[in-house]
PDB file of C-alpha atoms and ligand atoms in Angstrom:
ATOM      1  CA  UNK A  27     -59.862 -55.533  35.458  1.00 96.00           C
ATOM      2  CA  UNK A  28     -57.316 -58.282  35.832  1.00 98.00           C
ATOM      3  CA  UNK A  29     -53.733 -57.309  34.881  1.00 98.00           C
ATOM      4  CA  UNK A  30     -51.193 -60.040  34.239  1.00 98.00           C
ATOM      5  CA  UNK A  31     -47.561 -59.072  33.727  1.00 98.00           C
ATOM      6  CA  UNK A  32     -45.945 -61.907  31.814  1.00 98.00           C
ATOM      7  CA  UNK A  33     -42.194 -62.546  31.774  1.00 98.00           C
ATOM      8  CA  UNK A  34     -41.728 -62.236  28.021  1.00 98.00           C
ATOM      9  CA  UNK A  35     -43.543 -62.003  24.691  1.00 98.00           C
ATOM     10  CA  UNK A  36     -43.648 -65.807  24.580  1.00 98.00           C
ATOM     11  CA  UNK A  37     -45.127 -65.976  28.079  1.00 98.00           C
ATOM     12  CA  UNK A  38     -47.701 -63.262  27.224  1.00 98.00           C
ATOM     13  CA  UNK A  39     -48.671 -65.163  24.076  1.00 98.00           C
ATOM     14  CA  UNK A  40     -49.010 -68.503  25.858  1.00 98.00           C
ATOM     15  CA  UNK A  41     -51.120 -67.048  28.657  1.00 98.00           C
ATOM     16  CA  UNK A  42     -53.399 -65.237  26.208  1.00 98.00           C
ATOM     17  CA  UNK A  43     -53.724 -68.358  24.046  1.00 98.00           C
ATOM     18  CA  UNK A  44     -54.665 -70.279  27.189  1.00 98.00           C
ATOM     19  CA  UNK A  45     -57.502 -67.834  27.938  1.00 98.00           C
ATOM     20  CA  UNK A  46     -58.923 -68.229  24.417  1.00 98.00           C
ATOM     21  CA  UNK A  47     -58.351 -71.995  24.356  1.00 98.00           C
ATOM     22  CA  UNK A  48     -60.101 -72.411  27.698  1.00 98.00           C
ATOM     23  CA  UNK A  49     -63.135 -70.563  26.333  1.00 98.00           C
ATOM     24  CA  UNK A  50     -63.238 -72.709  23.184  1.00 98.00           C
ATOM     25  CA  UNK A  51     -62.956 -75.930  25.199  1.00 98.00           C
ATOM     26  CA  UNK A  52     -65.679 -74.859  27.597  1.00 98.00           C
ATOM     27  CA  UNK A  53     -67.997 -73.537  24.900  1.00 98.00           C
ATOM     28  CA  UNK A  54     -67.088 -75.160  21.542  1.00 98.00           C
ATOM     29  CA  UNK A  55     -69.545 -73.008  19.569  1.00 98.00           C
ATOM     30  CA  UNK A  56     -68.409 -69.725  21.099  1.00 98.00           C
ATOM     31  CA  UNK A  57     -68.077 -66.479  19.151  1.00 98.00           C
ATOM     32  CA  UNK A  58     -64.509 -65.139  19.209  1.00 98.00           C
ATOM     33  CA  UNK A  59     -63.702 -61.531  18.393  1.00 98.00           C
ATOM     34  CA  UNK A  60     -60.230 -61.451  16.854  1.00 98.00           C
ATOM     35  CA  UNK A  61     -57.523 -58.889  16.138  1.00 98.00           C
ATOM     36  CA  UNK A  62     -54.656 -58.578  13.696  1.00 97.00           C
ATOM     37  CA  UNK A  63     -51.321 -56.767  14.168  1.00 93.00           C
ATOM     38  CA  UNK A  64     -47.950 -58.004  15.398  1.00 94.00           C
ATOM     39  CA  UNK A  65     -48.928 -58.552  19.028  1.00 98.00           C
ATOM     40  CA  UNK A  66     -51.247 -61.574  18.549  1.00 98.00           C
ATOM     41  CA  UNK A  67     -49.030 -63.453  16.067  1.00 98.00           C
ATOM     42  CA  UNK A  68     -47.425 -65.493  18.870  1.00 98.00           C
ATOM     43  CA  UNK A  69     -50.717 -66.384  20.484  1.00 98.00           C
ATOM     44  CA  UNK A  70     -52.213 -67.499  17.175  1.00 98.00           C
ATOM     45  CA  UNK A  71     -49.132 -69.710  16.651  1.00 98.00           C
ATOM     46  CA  UNK A  72     -49.742 -71.193  20.102  1.00 98.00           C
ATOM     47  CA  UNK A  73     -53.374 -71.919  19.235  1.00 98.00           C
ATOM     48  CA  UNK A  74     -52.221 -73.645  16.039  1.00 98.00           C
ATOM     49  CA  UNK A  75     -49.786 -75.750  18.137  1.00 98.00           C
ATOM     50  CA  UNK A  76     -52.612 -76.652  20.524  1.00 98.00           C
ATOM     51  CA  UNK A  77     -54.712 -77.736  17.547  1.00 98.00           C
ATOM     52  CA  UNK A  78     -51.862 -79.780  16.051  1.00 98.00           C
ATOM     53  CA  UNK A  79     -51.359 -81.465  19.430  1.00 98.00           C
ATOM     54  CA  UNK A  80     -55.039 -82.496  19.339  1.00 98.00           C
ATOM     55  CA  UNK A  81     -55.874 -80.374  22.365  1.00 98.00           C
ATOM     56  CA  UNK A  82     -58.423 -78.087  20.761  1.00 98.00           C
ATOM     57  CA  UNK A  83     -60.898 -77.967  17.903  1.00 98.00           C
ATOM     58  CA  UNK A  84     -62.265 -74.862  16.222  1.00 98.00           C
ATOM     59  CA  UNK A  85     -64.852 -76.810  14.208  1.00 98.00           C
ATOM     60  CA  UNK A  86     -67.856 -75.084  15.794  1.00 98.00           C
ATOM     61  CA  UNK A  87     -66.295 -71.715  16.578  1.00 98.00           C
ATOM     62  CA  UNK A  88     -67.495 -68.537  14.894  1.00 98.00           C
ATOM     63  CA  UNK A  89     -65.195 -65.505  14.607  1.00 98.00           C
ATOM     64  CA  UNK A  90     -65.572 -61.771  13.959  1.00 98.00           C
ATOM     65  CA  UNK A  91     -62.497 -59.663  13.363  1.00 98.00           C
ATOM     66  CA  UNK A  92     -62.274 -56.107  14.568  1.00 98.00           C
ATOM     67  CA  UNK A  93     -61.452 -54.374  11.334  1.00 97.00           C
ATOM     68  CA  UNK A  94     -60.379 -54.320   7.718  1.00 97.00           C
ATOM     69  CA  UNK A  95     -58.849 -51.795   5.359  1.00 94.00           C
ATOM     70  CA  UNK A  96     -61.403 -50.237   3.050  1.00 95.00           C
ATOM     71  CA  UNK A  97     -60.443 -50.924  -0.545  1.00 91.00           C
ATOM     72  CA  UNK A  98     -58.511 -54.154   0.016  1.00 91.00           C
ATOM     73  CA  UNK A  99     -60.102 -57.453  -0.933  1.00 90.00           C
ATOM     74  CA  UNK A 100     -59.416 -60.574   1.123  1.00 93.00           C
ATOM     75  CA  UNK A 101     -56.780 -61.890  -1.290  1.00 92.00           C
ATOM     76  CA  UNK A 102     -54.559 -58.793  -0.906  1.00 90.00           C
ATOM     77  CA  UNK A 103     -51.601 -59.885   1.204  1.00 91.00           C
ATOM     78  CA  UNK A 104     -51.968 -56.852   3.498  1.00 91.00           C
ATOM     79  CA  UNK A 105     -55.684 -57.329   4.073  1.00 94.00           C
ATOM     80  CA  UNK A 106     -56.680 -58.440   7.524  1.00 96.00           C
ATOM     81  CA  UNK A 107     -58.609 -61.367   6.026  1.00 97.00           C
ATOM     82  CA  UNK A 108     -55.361 -62.583   4.468  1.00 97.00           C
ATOM     83  CA  UNK A 109     -53.551 -62.139   7.802  1.00 97.00           C
ATOM     84  CA  UNK A 110     -56.149 -64.220   9.644  1.00 98.00           C
ATOM     85  CA  UNK A 111     -56.064 -67.008   7.059  1.00 98.00           C
ATOM     86  CA  UNK A 112     -52.282 -67.004   7.124  1.00 98.00           C
ATOM     87  CA  UNK A 113     -51.817 -66.899  10.902  1.00 98.00           C
ATOM     88  CA  UNK A 114     -54.734 -68.999  12.113  1.00 98.00           C
ATOM     89  CA  UNK A 115     -57.623 -70.080   9.910  1.00 98.00           C
ATOM     90  CA  UNK A 116     -55.581 -71.995   7.293  1.00 98.00           C
ATOM     91  CA  UNK A 117     -53.922 -74.073  10.001  1.00 98.00           C
ATOM     92  CA  UNK A 118     -56.853 -75.210  12.146  1.00 98.00           C
ATOM     93  CA  UNK A 119     -60.145 -77.023  11.560  1.00 98.00           C
ATOM     94  CA  UNK A 120     -62.270 -73.875  11.521  1.00 98.00           C
ATOM     95  CA  UNK A 121     -65.074 -73.586   8.957  1.00 98.00           C
ATOM     96  CA  UNK A 122     -64.049 -70.516   6.921  1.00 98.00           C
ATOM     97  CA  UNK A 123     -67.721 -69.735   6.311  1.00 98.00           C
ATOM     98  CA  UNK A 124     -67.971 -69.072  10.038  1.00 98.00           C
ATOM     99  CA  UNK A 125     -65.062 -66.604  10.032  1.00 98.00           C
ATOM    100  CA  UNK A 126     -65.954 -62.969   9.431  1.00 98.00           C
ATOM    101  CA  UNK A 127     -63.937 -59.875   8.646  1.00 97.00           C
ATOM    102  CA  UNK A 128     -65.553 -56.600   7.516  1.00 96.00           C
ATOM    103  CA  UNK A 129     -65.796 -56.604   3.730  1.00 95.00           C
ATOM    104  CA  UNK A 130     -63.037 -54.221   2.641  1.00 94.00           C
ATOM    105  CA  UNK A 131     -63.990 -54.729  -0.990  1.00 94.00           C
ATOM    106  CA  UNK A 132     -67.485 -53.339  -0.393  1.00 93.00           C
ATOM    107  CA  UNK A 133     -67.315 -49.729  -1.561  1.00 89.00           C
ATOM    108  CA  UNK A 134     -70.613 -48.820   0.107  1.00 94.00           C
ATOM    109  CA  UNK A 135     -69.390 -48.024   3.620  1.00 95.00           C
ATOM    110  CA  UNK A 136     -72.847 -47.766   5.128  1.00 95.00           C
ATOM    111  CA  UNK A 137     -73.870 -51.137   3.742  1.00 94.00           C
ATOM    112  CA  UNK A 138     -70.620 -52.878   4.763  1.00 94.00           C
ATOM    113  CA  UNK A 139     -70.799 -51.568   8.326  1.00 96.00           C
ATOM    114  CA  UNK A 140     -74.516 -52.177   8.882  1.00 96.00           C
ATOM    115  CA  UNK A 141     -74.201 -55.732   7.544  1.00 95.00           C
ATOM    116  CA  UNK A 142     -71.289 -56.454   9.882  1.00 97.00           C
ATOM    117  CA  UNK A 143     -73.029 -55.091  12.942  1.00 97.00           C
ATOM    118  CA  UNK A 144     -76.181 -57.076  12.094  1.00 97.00           C
ATOM    119  CA  UNK A 145     -74.183 -60.281  11.582  1.00 98.00           C
ATOM    120  CA  UNK A 146     -72.567 -59.972  15.028  1.00 98.00           C
ATOM    121  CA  UNK A 147     -75.987 -59.423  16.595  1.00 97.00           C
ATOM    122  CA  UNK A 148     -77.459 -62.383  14.721  1.00 98.00           C
ATOM    123  CA  UNK A 149     -74.614 -64.585  15.993  1.00 98.00           C
ATOM    124  CA  UNK A 150     -75.662 -63.677  19.540  1.00 98.00           C
ATOM    125  CA  UNK A 151     -72.791 -61.258  20.169  1.00 98.00           C
ATOM    126  CA  UNK A 152     -69.118 -61.832  20.862  1.00 98.00           C
ATOM    127  CA  UNK A 153     -68.239 -64.094  23.808  1.00 98.00           C
ATOM    128  CA  UNK A 154     -64.613 -63.027  24.112  1.00 98.00           C
ATOM    129  CA  UNK A 155     -62.950 -60.187  22.215  1.00 98.00           C
ATOM    130  CA  UNK A 156     -59.191 -60.134  21.718  1.00 99.00           C
ATOM    131  CA  UNK A 157     -57.662 -56.657  21.404  1.00 98.00           C
ATOM    132  CA  UNK A 158     -54.222 -55.254  20.668  1.00 98.00           C
ATOM    133  CA  UNK A 159     -53.400 -51.713  21.720  1.00 98.00           C
ATOM    134  CA  UNK A 160     -52.253 -48.964  19.362  1.00 94.00           C
ATOM    135  CA  UNK A 161     -49.486 -46.604  20.482  1.00 92.00           C
ATOM    136  CA  UNK A 162     -52.073 -43.815  20.609  1.00 91.00           C
ATOM    137  CA  UNK A 163     -54.540 -45.959  22.560  1.00 96.00           C
ATOM    138  CA  UNK A 164     -56.630 -47.037  19.614  1.00 94.00           C
ATOM    139  CA  UNK A 165     -58.521 -50.318  19.731  1.00 97.00           C
ATOM    140  CA  UNK A 166     -59.680 -51.721  16.429  1.00 96.00           C
ATOM    141  CA  UNK A 167     -59.312 -48.631  14.272  1.00 93.00           C
ATOM    142  CA  UNK A 168     -61.063 -46.423  16.808  1.00 95.00           C
ATOM    143  CA  UNK A 169     -58.597 -43.565  16.881  1.00 91.00           C
ATOM    144  CA  UNK A 170     -58.396 -40.828  19.537  1.00 92.00           C
ATOM    145  CA  UNK A 171     -61.295 -38.407  19.014  1.00 91.00           C
ATOM    146  CA  UNK A 172     -63.898 -36.288  20.806  1.00 95.00           C
ATOM    147  CA  UNK A 173     -66.460 -39.005  21.473  1.00 94.00           C
ATOM    148  CA  UNK A 174     -66.497 -42.786  21.546  1.00 94.00           C
ATOM    149  CA  UNK A 175     -67.858 -44.145  18.241  1.00 89.00           C
ATOM    150  CA  UNK A 176     -70.625 -46.658  18.892  1.00 93.00           C
ATOM    151  CA  UNK A 177     -71.198 -49.079  16.032  1.00 97.00           C
ATOM    152  CA  UNK A 178     -69.155 -50.506  13.154  1.00 97.00           C
ATOM    153  CA  UNK A 179     -68.152 -47.567  10.973  1.00 97.00           C
ATOM    154  CA  UNK A 180     -65.736 -46.284   8.365  1.00 97.00           C
ATOM    155  CA  UNK A 181     -62.733 -44.323   9.673  1.00 95.00           C
ATOM    156  CA  UNK A 182     -60.057 -42.108   8.210  1.00 91.00           C
ATOM    157  CA  UNK A 183     -56.772 -43.448   9.551  1.00 86.00           C
ATOM    158  CA  UNK A 184     -54.496 -41.012  11.381  1.00 82.00           C
ATOM    159  CA  UNK A 185     -51.014 -40.204  10.110  1.00 87.00           C
ATOM    160  CA  UNK A 186     -49.526 -42.044  13.112  1.00 78.00           C
ATOM    161  CA  UNK A 187     -51.427 -45.244  12.285  1.00 77.00           C
ATOM    162  CA  UNK A 188     -50.661 -44.949   8.559  1.00 89.00           C
ATOM    163  CA  UNK A 189     -46.972 -44.550   9.355  1.00 89.00           C
ATOM    164  CA  UNK A 190     -46.977 -47.415  11.872  1.00 79.00           C
ATOM    165  CA  UNK A 191     -48.636 -49.729   9.331  1.00 79.00           C
ATOM    166  CA  UNK A 192     -46.479 -48.631   6.409  1.00 88.00           C
ATOM    167  CA  UNK A 193     -43.802 -51.122   7.474  1.00 86.00           C
ATOM    168  CA  UNK A 194     -46.078 -53.789   6.056  1.00 82.00           C
ATOM    169  CA  UNK A 195     -46.521 -52.156   2.641  1.00 86.00           C
ATOM    170  CA  UNK A 196     -43.970 -51.352  -0.075  1.00 88.00           C
ATOM    171  CA  UNK A 197     -44.369 -47.652   0.627  1.00 88.00           C
ATOM    172  CA  UNK A 198     -46.426 -45.340   2.823  1.00 90.00           C
ATOM    173  CA  UNK A 199     -48.409 -44.287  -0.271  1.00 90.00           C
ATOM    174  CA  UNK A 200     -49.807 -47.805  -0.612  1.00 88.00           C
ATOM    175  CA  UNK A 201     -51.322 -47.847   2.890  1.00 90.00           C
ATOM    176  CA  UNK A 202     -55.100 -47.456   2.625  1.00 93.00           C
ATOM    177  CA  UNK A 203     -56.415 -44.222   4.143  1.00 93.00           C
ATOM    178  CA  UNK A 204     -59.690 -45.677   5.419  1.00 95.00           C
ATOM    179  CA  UNK A 205     -60.847 -48.747   7.266  1.00 95.00           C
ATOM    180  CA  UNK A 206     -64.007 -50.406   8.509  1.00 97.00           C
ATOM    181  CA  UNK A 207     -63.928 -51.096  12.216  1.00 97.00           C
ATOM    182  CA  UNK A 208     -66.143 -52.315  14.995  1.00 98.00           C
ATOM    183  CA  UNK A 209     -67.093 -49.320  17.106  1.00 98.00           C
ATOM    184  CA  UNK A 210     -66.297 -48.862  20.777  1.00 98.00           C
ATOM    185  CA  UNK A 211     -69.931 -49.742  21.482  1.00 98.00           C
ATOM    186  CA  UNK A 212     -69.578 -52.976  19.496  1.00 98.00           C
ATOM    187  CA  UNK A 213     -66.403 -53.880  21.407  1.00 98.00           C
ATOM    188  CA  UNK A 214     -67.910 -53.028  24.796  1.00 98.00           C
ATOM    189  CA  UNK A 215     -70.844 -55.392  24.112  1.00 98.00           C
ATOM    190  CA  UNK A 216     -68.487 -58.390  24.123  1.00 98.00           C
ATOM    191  CA  UNK A 217     -69.093 -60.477  27.233  1.00 98.00           C
ATOM    192  CA  UNK A 218     -65.377 -60.753  27.964  1.00 98.00           C
ATOM    193  CA  UNK A 219     -62.360 -58.802  26.717  1.00 98.00           C
ATOM    194  CA  UNK A 220     -58.716 -59.895  26.503  1.00 99.00           C
ATOM    195  CA  UNK A 221     -56.099 -57.223  25.778  1.00 98.00           C
ATOM    196  CA  UNK A 222     -52.515 -58.032  24.843  1.00 98.00           C
ATOM    197  CA  UNK A 223     -49.577 -55.619  24.561  1.00 98.00           C
ATOM    198  CA  UNK A 224     -45.835 -56.081  24.519  1.00 98.00           C
ATOM    199  CA  UNK A 225     -42.633 -54.101  24.290  1.00 98.00           C
ATOM    200  CA  UNK A 226     -41.209 -50.951  25.785  1.00 98.00           C
ATOM    201  CA  UNK A 227     -42.991 -48.815  23.179  1.00 97.00           C
ATOM    202  CA  UNK A 228     -46.383 -49.744  24.669  1.00 98.00           C
ATOM    203  CA  UNK A 229     -45.477 -49.033  28.321  1.00 98.00           C
ATOM    204  CA  UNK A 230     -46.795 -45.484  28.384  1.00 98.00           C
ATOM    205  CA  UNK A 231     -50.053 -46.227  26.596  1.00 98.00           C
ATOM    206  CA  UNK A 232     -50.708 -49.280  28.787  1.00 98.00           C
ATOM    207  CA  UNK A 233     -50.426 -47.036  31.830  1.00 98.00           C
ATOM    208  CA  UNK A 234     -52.602 -44.289  30.337  1.00 98.00           C
ATOM    209  CA  UNK A 235     -55.253 -46.693  29.040  1.00 98.00           C
ATOM    210  CA  UNK A 236     -55.709 -48.721  32.210  1.00 98.00           C
ATOM    211  CA  UNK A 237     -54.656 -46.354  34.992  1.00 97.00           C
ATOM    212  CA  UNK A 238     -55.390 -42.908  33.516  1.00 97.00           C
ATOM    213  CA  UNK A 239     -58.645 -41.013  33.020  1.00 98.00           C
ATOM    214  CA  UNK A 240     -61.349 -42.540  30.838  1.00 98.00           C
ATOM    215  CA  UNK A 241     -61.473 -40.371  27.736  1.00 98.00           C
ATOM    216  CA  UNK A 242     -62.126 -40.821  24.005  1.00 97.00           C
ATOM    217  CA  UNK A 243     -58.683 -39.308  23.508  1.00 97.00           C
ATOM    218  CA  UNK A 244     -57.385 -42.668  24.741  1.00 98.00           C
ATOM    219  CA  UNK A 245     -60.035 -44.977  23.249  1.00 98.00           C
ATOM    220  CA  UNK A 246     -58.843 -48.082  25.141  1.00 98.00           C
ATOM    221  CA  UNK A 247     -59.449 -46.292  28.450  1.00 98.00           C
ATOM    222  CA  UNK A 248     -63.188 -47.081  28.088  1.00 98.00           C
ATOM    223  CA  UNK A 249     -62.270 -50.686  28.874  1.00 98.00           C
ATOM    224  CA  UNK A 250     -61.901 -49.622  32.522  1.00 98.00           C
ATOM    225  CA  UNK A 251     -65.725 -49.576  32.538  1.00 98.00           C
ATOM    226  CA  UNK A 252     -66.097 -53.110  31.154  1.00 98.00           C
ATOM    227  CA  UNK A 253     -66.956 -55.684  33.839  1.00 98.00           C
ATOM    228  CA  UNK A 254     -64.799 -58.538  32.517  1.00 98.00           C
ATOM    229  CA  UNK A 255     -61.426 -57.476  31.136  1.00 98.00           C
ATOM    230  CA  UNK A 256     -58.101 -59.287  31.324  1.00 98.00           C
ATOM    231  CA  UNK A 257     -54.979 -57.398  30.244  1.00 98.00           C
ATOM    232  CA  UNK A 258     -51.862 -59.472  29.565  1.00 98.00           C
ATOM    233  CA  UNK A 259     -48.651 -57.563  28.942  1.00 98.00           C
ATOM    234  CA  UNK A 260     -44.980 -58.483  28.962  1.00 98.00           C
ATOM    235  CA  UNK A 261     -42.634 -56.934  31.531  1.00 98.00           C
ATOM    236  CA  UNK A 262     -41.567 -54.150  29.177  1.00 98.00           C
ATOM    237  CA  UNK A 263     -45.116 -53.029  28.383  1.00 98.00           C
ATOM    238  CA  UNK A 264     -46.104 -53.367  32.038  1.00 98.00           C
ATOM    239  CA  UNK A 265     -43.091 -51.390  33.295  1.00 97.00           C
ATOM    240  CA  UNK A 266     -45.093 -48.281  34.288  1.00 97.00           C
ATOM    241  CA  UNK A 267     -47.991 -50.135  35.955  1.00 93.00           C
ATOM    242  CA  UNK A 268     -47.716 -50.150  39.720  1.00 71.00           C
TER     243      UNK A 268
HETATM  244  C1  F6R B  15     -55.818 -54.907  14.642  1.00 69.49           C
HETATM  245  C2  F6R B  15     -56.259 -53.703  15.321  1.00 69.49           C
HETATM  246  C3  F6R B  15     -55.304 -52.712  15.910  1.00 69.49           C
HETATM  247  C4  F6R B  15     -54.078 -53.329  16.558  1.00 69.49           C
HETATM  248  C5  F6R B  15     -53.178 -52.248  17.138  1.00 69.49           C
HETATM  249  C6  F6R B  15     -51.902 -52.828  17.712  1.00 69.49           C
HETATM  250  O1  F6R B  15     -56.921 -55.643  14.187  1.00 69.49           O
HETATM  251  O2  F6R B  15     -57.408 -53.500  15.371  1.00 69.49           O
HETATM  252  O3  F6R B  15     -56.013 -51.947  16.851  1.00 69.49           O
HETATM  253  O4  F6R B  15     -54.469 -54.218  17.558  1.00 69.49           O
HETATM  254  O5  F6R B  15     -52.834 -51.336  16.134  1.00 69.49           O
HETATM  255  O6  F6R B  15     -51.132 -53.348  16.673  1.00 69.49           O
HETATM  256  P1  F6R B  15     -49.790 -54.145  16.940  1.00 69.49           P
HETATM  257  O7  F6R B  15     -50.186 -55.432  17.591  1.00 69.49           O
HETATM  258  O8  F6R B  15     -49.198 -54.382  15.561  1.00 69.49           O
HETATM  259  O9  F6R B  15     -48.932 -53.299  17.812  1.00 69.49           O
END
């Protein structure tokens, strides 16, 4: 694992954008695994700037997002599809037909998850997977539990995640209670993984995930077993890493 402690959120974002941009330049038809949340907003803005400066094209890139709320269609402004369009896809030359987010509007969980897993396989797998880190160590919506979930599946969100995400909805009651997410097995199959985390509030979980025991109670800790992981944090989130 390579750990980079960046000076600030802006520095973390730029360095992470550089890792993704380098991959796209080297392999224009690569498959990117993408994440939503507040952490990657800066790095997506940097990728948009790179595109506007003529430095990068996404024309042949294919993307698979980690997760989506079950019950929200892509035009809901809190859906992860909407987030991706708003923060990245609408501002670059990507072919939207090549961008994929689990289908939150599909009520049949088994069908939605199996189709997503099959689509990733058919695309040849994810070349580089971007991950944020939940305060409880979740990656995607893989919450702390007794065993690592393997494939894309439907999860019940924990109270802590529902509360954390409620800032984005009008009230906590509007936050969906379930989501479709890539499994830990799906994530671990990516050929390369890039984790970003910032802020004092992530310092403890960064330490536990990357320097503590590997346990499904801290889902991100499994990444210690992945052969090609880069973790980029700002100074606050990296404060407890020696
Ligand atoms: C988002 C996702 C989540 C977030 C995590 C951190 O697609 O899967 O695991 O990466 O909750 O969220 P932020 O960046 O808002 O702290």
